[in-house]
Amino acid sequence: MICVGIDVAKDKHDCFILNSEGAVLADVFTIPNNLEGFHTLLNKLRSCSTPQDSIKVGLEATGHYSCNILGFLLDNGLATYVLNPLRTNLYRKSLSLRKTKTDRVDARTIAAMLLSDAGLKPYTDIAYHNEELKSLTRYRFDKVKERAKLKTSISFEPSIFLPPSFFLGLDF
């Protein structure tokens, strides 16, 4: 089994690869947060593993920064785990008394956490689509709310815009 820890950031991701015995297959390396960087990670994974190896990829839940790489990993059929940052922070503190927290250390911690398999469940394709749907629903709700505000802010005085002959015979 191969465990990959990814510390997600806005512009770059730090990655670390371990095997099931705890041996380091690839020390911490950085990839850009774009398709080219994702392919670099995939090529590195292929060079470190054999076809019979199962690959676990873990990353922290960082909102919209992790959406692109998460979708890429799921599209390529990799078992992906989205971890709670609080849980990884507590796990990191349990491993060492030092108060070091860097992107490199976080990538190592995530990989070690996957290796320990502390009751983690893989992120499914369905969960990814549910998150996308939830995001779209929130966006639509905000736009409907914005439209309602605009409608109430416009004061329409019909007598200003319409000639008096228009109002003949109408009941108000």
Short mmCIF file of N, CA, C and O in Angstrom, two decimals, residues 135-145 147:
data_model
loop_
_atom_site.label_atom_id
_atom_site.label_comp_id
_atom_site.label_asym_id
_atom_site.label_seq_id
_atom_site.Cartn_x
_atom_site.Cartn_y
_atom_site.Cartn_z
N SER A 135 -23.10 23.76 -3.23
CA SER A 135 -22.50 25.05 -3.59
C SER A 135 -23.38 25.80 -4.59
O SER A 135 -23.62 27.01 -4.45
N LEU A 136 -23.87 25.09 -5.61
CA LEU A 136 -24.75 25.72 -6.60
C LEU A 136 -26.06 26.19 -5.98
O LEU A 136 -26.58 27.25 -6.32
N THR A 137 -26.59 25.39 -5.06
CA THR A 137 -27.84 25.76 -4.39
C THR A 137 -27.66 27.02 -3.55
O THR A 137 -28.51 27.91 -3.57
N ARG A 138 -26.54 27.11 -2.85
CA ARG A 138 -26.25 28.32 -2.06
C ARG A 138 -26.11 29.53 -2.97
O ARG A 138 -26.59 30.62 -2.65
N TYR A 139 -25.45 29.35 -4.08
CA TYR A 139 -25.26 30.44 -5.03
C TYR A 139 -26.61 30.92 -5.56
O TYR A 139 -26.87 32.12 -5.62
N ARG A 140 -27.49 29.99 -5.92
CA ARG A 140 -28.81 30.36 -6.42
C ARG A 140 -29.61 31.09 -5.34
O ARG A 140 -30.27 32.09 -5.61
N PHE A 141 -29.55 30.58 -4.11
CA PHE A 141 -30.26 31.22 -3.01
C PHE A 141 -29.81 32.66 -2.82
O PHE A 141 -30.63 33.57 -2.63
N ASP A 142 -28.49 32.89 -2.89
CA ASP A 142 -27.95 34.25 -2.75
C ASP A 142 -28.44 35.16 -3.87
O ASP A 142 -28.76 36.33 -3.64
N LYS A 143 -28.49 34.62 -5.08
CA LYS A 143 -28.94 35.44 -6.22
C LYS A 143 -30.43 35.78 -6.12
O LYS A 143 -30.84 36.89 -6.44
N VAL A 144 -31.24 34.83 -5.67
CA VAL A 144 -32.67 35.09 -5.49
C VAL A 144 -32.87 36.16 -4.41
O VAL A 144 -33.69 37.08 -4.56
N LYS A 145 -32.09 36.06 -3.34
CA LYS A 145 -32.16 37.05 -2.25
C LYS A 145 -31.74 38.44 -2.75
O LYS A 145 -32.37 39.44 -2.42
N ARG A 147 -31.91 39.52 -5.85
CA ARG A 147 -32.96 39.99 -6.75
C ARG A 147 -34.12 40.57 -5.96
O ARG A 147 -34.67 41.62 -6.32
#
